[in-house]
Coordinates of C-alpha atoms in Angstrom, one line a residue:
M1 CA 14.8 16.1 -27.1
K2 CA 12.4 14.7 -24.6
K3 CA 9.0 16.2 -24.2
K4 CA 7.8 17.5 -20.9
L5 CA 5.7 15.0 -19.0
P6 CA 2.3 15.7 -17.3
Y7 CA 2.3 14.7 -13.7
F8 CA -0.2 14.8 -10.9
I9 CA -0.1 14.7 -7.1
V10 CA -3.0 13.1 -5.3
D11 CA -3.8 11.9 -1.7
V12 CA -5.0 8.3 -1.6
F13 CA -7.3 6.8 1.1
A14 CA -8.1 10.4 1.9
E15 CA -11.4 12.0 2.6
Q16 CA -10.0 15.5 2.4
K17 CA -6.8 17.3 1.3
Y18 CA -3.5 16.7 3.0
T19 CA -4.6 13.4 4.6
G20 CA -4.1 9.8 3.3
N21 CA -1.0 8.8 1.4
Q22 CA 0.8 11.1 -1.1
L23 CA 1.4 9.8 -4.6
A24 CA 2.9 11.3 -7.8
V25 CA 1.5 9.9 -11.1
F26 CA 3.3 10.5 -14.4
L27 CA 1.8 10.1 -17.8
D28 CA 4.5 8.6 -20.0
L29 CA 2.4 7.1 -22.8
D30 CA 5.2 7.7 -25.3
Q31 CA 7.5 5.7 -23.0
Q32 CA 10.2 8.3 -23.0
L33 CA 11.6 7.3 -19.6
S34 CA 14.1 4.5 -18.9
T35 CA 13.9 2.4 -15.7
T36 CA 16.8 4.4 -14.4
E37 CA 15.1 7.7 -15.1
M38 CA 11.8 6.6 -13.4
L39 CA 13.7 5.6 -10.3
A40 CA 15.6 8.9 -10.3
I41 CA 12.3 10.8 -10.6
T42 CA 10.8 8.8 -7.8
R43 CA 13.8 9.7 -5.6
E44 CA 13.4 13.3 -6.5
I45 CA 9.7 13.3 -5.5
N46 CA 10.6 11.2 -2.4
F47 CA 7.1 10.0 -1.7
A48 CA 6.6 6.4 -0.5
E49 CA 5.9 5.5 -4.2
S50 CA 5.5 7.1 -7.6
A51 CA 3.5 5.6 -10.5
F52 CA 4.1 5.8 -14.3
V53 CA 1.2 5.2 -16.7
R54 CA 3.0 3.8 -19.7
T55 CA 0.6 2.1 -22.1
V56 CA -3.0 1.7 -23.2
E57 CA -3.2 -1.9 -24.2
E58 CA -5.2 -3.3 -27.1
D59 CA -7.6 -5.0 -24.7
G60 CA -8.2 -1.7 -22.9
A61 CA -5.9 -2.3 -19.9
F62 CA -3.5 0.4 -18.7
G63 CA 0.1 -0.5 -18.2
V64 CA 1.5 1.0 -15.0
R65 CA 4.9 0.8 -13.4
I66 CA 5.5 1.6 -9.7
F67 CA 8.7 2.6 -7.9
T68 CA 9.7 3.3 -4.3
P69 CA 12.8 5.5 -3.9
E70 CA 14.8 2.3 -3.6
Y71 CA 13.5 0.0 -6.4
E72 CA 10.6 -1.0 -8.7
V73 CA 7.9 -3.1 -7.0
P74 CA 5.5 -5.5 -8.8
F75 CA 2.4 -4.1 -7.0
A76 CA 1.4 -1.5 -4.5
G77 CA -2.0 -0.4 -3.1
H78 CA -2.3 3.4 -3.0
P79 CA -0.4 3.8 -6.4
S80 CA -3.0 1.5 -8.0
L81 CA -5.9 3.6 -6.8
G82 CA -4.2 6.9 -7.4
S83 CA -3.3 5.9 -10.9
S84 CA -6.8 4.7 -11.6
Y85 CA -8.2 8.1 -10.6
I86 CA -5.8 9.9 -13.0
I87 CA -6.6 7.4 -15.8
A88 CA -10.3 7.8 -15.3
K89 CA -10.1 11.6 -15.2
H90 CA -7.4 12.3 -17.9
I91 CA -7.0 9.3 -20.2
A92 CA -10.1 7.2 -20.4
A93 CA -12.3 8.0 -23.4
S94 CA -15.5 7.9 -21.4
P95 CA -16.7 7.3 -17.8
S96 CA -16.6 3.6 -16.8
E97 CA -17.3 1.7 -13.6
N98 CA -14.4 -0.6 -14.3
L99 CA -10.8 -0.5 -15.5
V100 CA -7.8 -2.8 -15.4
L101 CA -4.3 -2.0 -14.4
R102 CA -1.5 -4.1 -16.0
L103 CA 1.2 -4.3 -13.3
K104 CA 4.3 -6.4 -13.0
K105 CA 2.4 -8.6 -10.6
G106 CA -0.4 -9.1 -13.1
D107 CA -3.8 -7.5 -13.9
I108 CA -5.5 -5.6 -11.1
P109 CA -9.2 -4.9 -11.6
I110 CA -10.4 -1.5 -10.3
S111 CA -14.0 -0.5 -9.7
I112 CA -15.2 3.1 -9.6
K113 CA -18.4 3.7 -7.6
H114 CA -19.3 7.1 -9.0
Q115 CA -17.8 7.7 -12.5
A116 CA -19.4 11.2 -12.9
Q117 CA -18.1 12.4 -9.5
L118 CA -14.6 11.0 -9.2
E119 CA -13.6 13.2 -6.2
Q120 CA -16.5 11.7 -4.2
S121 CA -16.1 8.2 -5.5
R122 CA -14.6 5.2 -3.8
F123 CA -12.0 3.4 -5.9
T124 CA -11.7 -0.3 -5.1
M125 CA -9.0 -2.7 -6.2
Q126 CA -9.2 -6.5 -6.3
Q127 CA -5.8 -7.8 -5.1
A128 CA -4.1 -11.0 -6.2
P129 CA -4.6 -14.3 -4.3
P130 CA -2.6 -14.3 -1.1
S131 CA 0.4 -16.4 -0.2
F132 CA 1.2 -17.2 3.5
G133 CA 4.7 -17.3 4.8
P134 CA 6.3 -18.2 8.2
V135 CA 4.7 -17.8 11.6
F136 CA 6.9 -16.4 14.4
P137 CA 6.8 -16.9 18.2
L138 CA 5.5 -14.1 20.4
E139 CA 8.8 -14.0 22.3
T140 CA 10.8 -13.4 19.1
I141 CA 8.6 -10.4 18.0
S142 CA 8.3 -9.0 21.5
S143 CA 12.1 -8.8 21.7
L144 CA 12.3 -7.4 18.1
I145 CA 9.8 -4.5 18.7
G146 CA 10.7 -3.7 22.3
L147 CA 7.3 -4.3 23.8
P148 CA 6.4 -6.7 26.6
I149 CA 5.0 -10.0 25.5
E150 CA 1.7 -9.1 27.3
A151 CA 1.2 -6.3 24.7
L152 CA 0.9 -8.8 21.9
D153 CA -2.4 -10.5 21.1
S154 CA -1.7 -14.2 21.7
S155 CA -4.9 -15.2 20.0
K156 CA -3.6 -13.9 16.7
P157 CA -0.6 -15.7 15.1
I158 CA 2.2 -13.5 13.8
E159 CA 2.3 -14.4 10.2
E160 CA 3.8 -13.2 6.9
V161 CA 1.3 -12.6 4.2
S162 CA 1.7 -11.3 0.6
T163 CA -0.6 -10.3 -2.3
G164 CA 2.4 -9.0 -4.2
L165 CA 4.3 -7.3 -1.4
P166 CA 5.0 -9.2 1.8
Y167 CA 4.0 -8.0 5.3
L168 CA 4.4 -9.5 8.8
I169 CA 1.0 -9.1 10.5
V170 CA 1.3 -8.3 14.2
F171 CA -1.8 -7.8 16.4
L172 CA -1.3 -5.8 19.5
K173 CA -3.9 -5.7 22.3
E174 CA -4.3 -1.9 22.7
R175 CA -3.9 1.2 20.7
R176 CA -1.5 2.6 23.2
H177 CA 0.9 -0.2 22.4
I178 CA 0.9 0.8 18.7
E179 CA 1.3 4.4 19.6
M180 CA 4.4 3.7 21.8
L181 CA 6.2 1.7 19.1
S182 CA 9.8 2.8 18.7
L183 CA 11.6 0.4 16.4
N184 CA 15.3 0.0 15.8
A185 CA 16.2 -0.1 12.1
A186 CA 19.4 -2.1 12.5
K187 CA 17.6 -4.7 14.7
I188 CA 14.8 -5.0 12.1
I189 CA 17.2 -5.4 9.2
S190 CA 19.2 -8.1 11.2
F191 CA 15.9 -10.0 11.9
L192 CA 14.8 -9.8 8.2
K193 CA 18.2 -11.0 6.9
Q194 CA 18.3 -13.8 9.5
H195 CA 14.9 -15.1 8.3
K196 CA 15.6 -14.5 4.6
L197 CA 12.9 -11.8 4.4
Y198 CA 15.3 -9.0 3.2
K199 CA 15.5 -8.2 -0.5
D200 CA 19.2 -9.4 -0.8
N201 CA 18.3 -12.9 0.4
S202 CA 14.6 -13.2 0.0
P203 CA 13.3 -15.6 -2.7
T204 CA 11.0 -12.8 -3.9
K205 CA 13.8 -10.1 -3.9
L206 CA 11.4 -8.0 -1.8
T207 CA 11.8 -6.9 1.8
T208 CA 9.1 -7.8 4.2
S209 CA 7.5 -4.9 6.1
L210 CA 5.8 -4.9 9.5
F211 CA 2.1 -4.2 9.8
F212 CA 0.8 -3.6 13.3
V213 CA -2.9 -3.8 14.0
T214 CA -5.3 -3.4 17.0
S215 CA -9.1 -3.5 17.3
E216 CA -9.0 -0.5 19.6
T217 CA -9.7 2.5 17.3
V218 CA -9.8 6.3 17.4
L219 CA -13.0 6.7 15.3
D220 CA -16.3 5.1 16.1
H221 CA -17.0 3.8 12.6
T222 CA -13.7 2.0 12.1
D223 CA -12.8 -1.6 13.1
Y224 CA -9.0 -1.6 13.2
H225 CA -6.2 0.9 13.9
A226 CA -3.0 0.2 12.0
R227 CA 0.6 1.3 11.4
M228 CA 3.0 0.1 8.8
F229 CA 6.8 0.3 9.0
A230 CA 9.2 -0.6 6.1
I231 CA 12.9 -0.6 5.5
E232 CA 13.8 1.6 2.6
N233 CA 17.5 2.3 1.6
G234 CA 18.6 0.9 5.0
K235 CA 16.3 3.2 6.9
L236 CA 13.1 2.7 8.8
W237 CA 10.1 4.7 7.7
E238 CA 6.3 4.8 8.3
D239 CA 3.6 4.7 5.7
A240 CA 0.4 6.7 6.0
A241 CA -1.9 4.4 4.2
T242 CA -0.9 1.0 2.8
G243 CA -3.4 -0.7 0.5
S244 CA -1.2 -3.7 -0.1
A245 CA -0.7 -4.3 3.6
N246 CA -4.5 -4.0 4.2
G247 CA -5.1 -6.5 1.5
C248 CA -2.8 -8.9 3.4
L249 CA -4.7 -8.1 6.6
L250 CA -7.9 -8.9 4.8
A251 CA -6.5 -12.3 3.7
Y252 CA -5.3 -12.9 7.2
L253 CA -8.7 -12.2 8.7
L254 CA -10.4 -14.5 6.2
K255 CA -7.9 -17.3 6.9
H256 CA -8.2 -17.1 10.7
G257 CA -11.8 -16.1 11.0
S258 CA -15.0 -16.3 9.1
G259 CA -15.3 -16.7 5.4
V260 CA -16.6 -13.2 4.9
V261 CA -15.1 -10.0 6.1
S262 CA -16.2 -6.4 5.8
A263 CA -14.1 -3.9 7.8
V264 CA -12.9 -0.3 7.9
V265 CA -9.3 0.4 8.9
E266 CA -7.8 3.7 10.1
Q267 CA -4.1 4.3 9.5
G268 CA -1.7 7.3 9.5
F269 CA -3.0 8.9 12.7
E270 CA 0.4 8.9 14.4
M271 CA 1.8 10.8 11.4
G272 CA -1.0 13.4 11.3
R273 CA -2.3 11.9 8.0
K274 CA -5.7 10.4 8.7
S275 CA -6.4 7.6 6.3
I276 CA -9.5 5.4 5.8
L277 CA -9.4 2.1 4.0
Y278 CA -12.4 -0.2 3.2
L279 CA -11.9 -3.9 3.2
N280 CA -14.3 -6.5 1.8
G281 CA -13.4 -10.1 1.2
K282 CA -14.6 -13.7 0.8
Q283 CA -12.9 -17.1 1.1
S284 CA -14.1 -20.5 -0.1
V285 CA -11.7 -23.5 0.1
D286 CA -8.4 -21.9 -1.2
S287 CA -10.1 -19.2 -3.2
Y288 CA -9.8 -15.6 -1.9
I289 CA -11.6 -12.4 -3.1
L290 CA -9.7 -9.4 -1.6
E291 CA -11.1 -5.9 -2.2
V292 CA -9.5 -2.8 -0.7
G293 CA -11.0 0.7 -1.4
G294 CA -10.8 4.3 -0.6
Q295 CA -11.1 7.9 -2.0
V296 CA -8.6 9.9 -4.0
V297 CA -8.2 13.7 -3.6
P298 CA -6.4 15.7 -6.3
I299 CA -3.7 18.1 -4.9
A300 CA -1.6 19.4 -7.8
E301 CA -0.7 19.0 -11.5
G302 CA 2.1 20.2 -13.7
Y303 CA 4.9 19.2 -16.1
W304 CA 8.1 17.4 -15.5
Y305 CA 11.2 18.0 -17.5
P306 CA 13.0 14.7 -17.9

């Protein structure tokens, strides 16, 4: 008979409860769960993602698997930070300013600013080097998202970027343009399939999501306002705070701007889930350092009966 599993719910990229992105983290160090069971549990929780801490490796890294309600993903941002908070609080033998997550994408270094005060600490992940995909004409994307071409920032190319999960980065001129987005799921799926960006025909077997950005913000101390939309189980949904997408944005800003970027992004406002993400990066030749950070707030804990 399987033992009950400890699990935790946290808000990530949140500076207070009930903001940021929700995450469930399960401790399965005995590896009781099959892939099918982890997916079923993720669907039951029905957050954007759930994470399963599975191993403590000989070199001290922590093996973590991440699922959306549709499939397992090789990397995701807020599950990486949320899992790191749970590991630091409930698994690590002693406080440390660094730990490593071993994901399907590879090793993700995590830094912890205040080990003795985890709830007040910023957790920062270093993402994998980016890959850059196709660039799309303004006319194509204007038609796709139902906004006039004048709403798109013509100085910023519309480009796919991935650090483990792929995103199409779309800059809009004003915040009102982002707020008025009303996307059609069937139209988005058709576009993705046409350009081989859908999991069924993409070389990566991952579906590209859409990340909309503008430099007009709600808060005084932030640099960008963003929204992320993804296709999940054939439906369009919005994410409150997307660490992987912001890592792609950081790579994009480095590629198309200066070699050093430090920025703060606000996301989730249209969903009523204020989220704050801190981006810091450097580029030299073809080398990228991509760091995305934020706070983690504990919400609940309990036991799961698998």
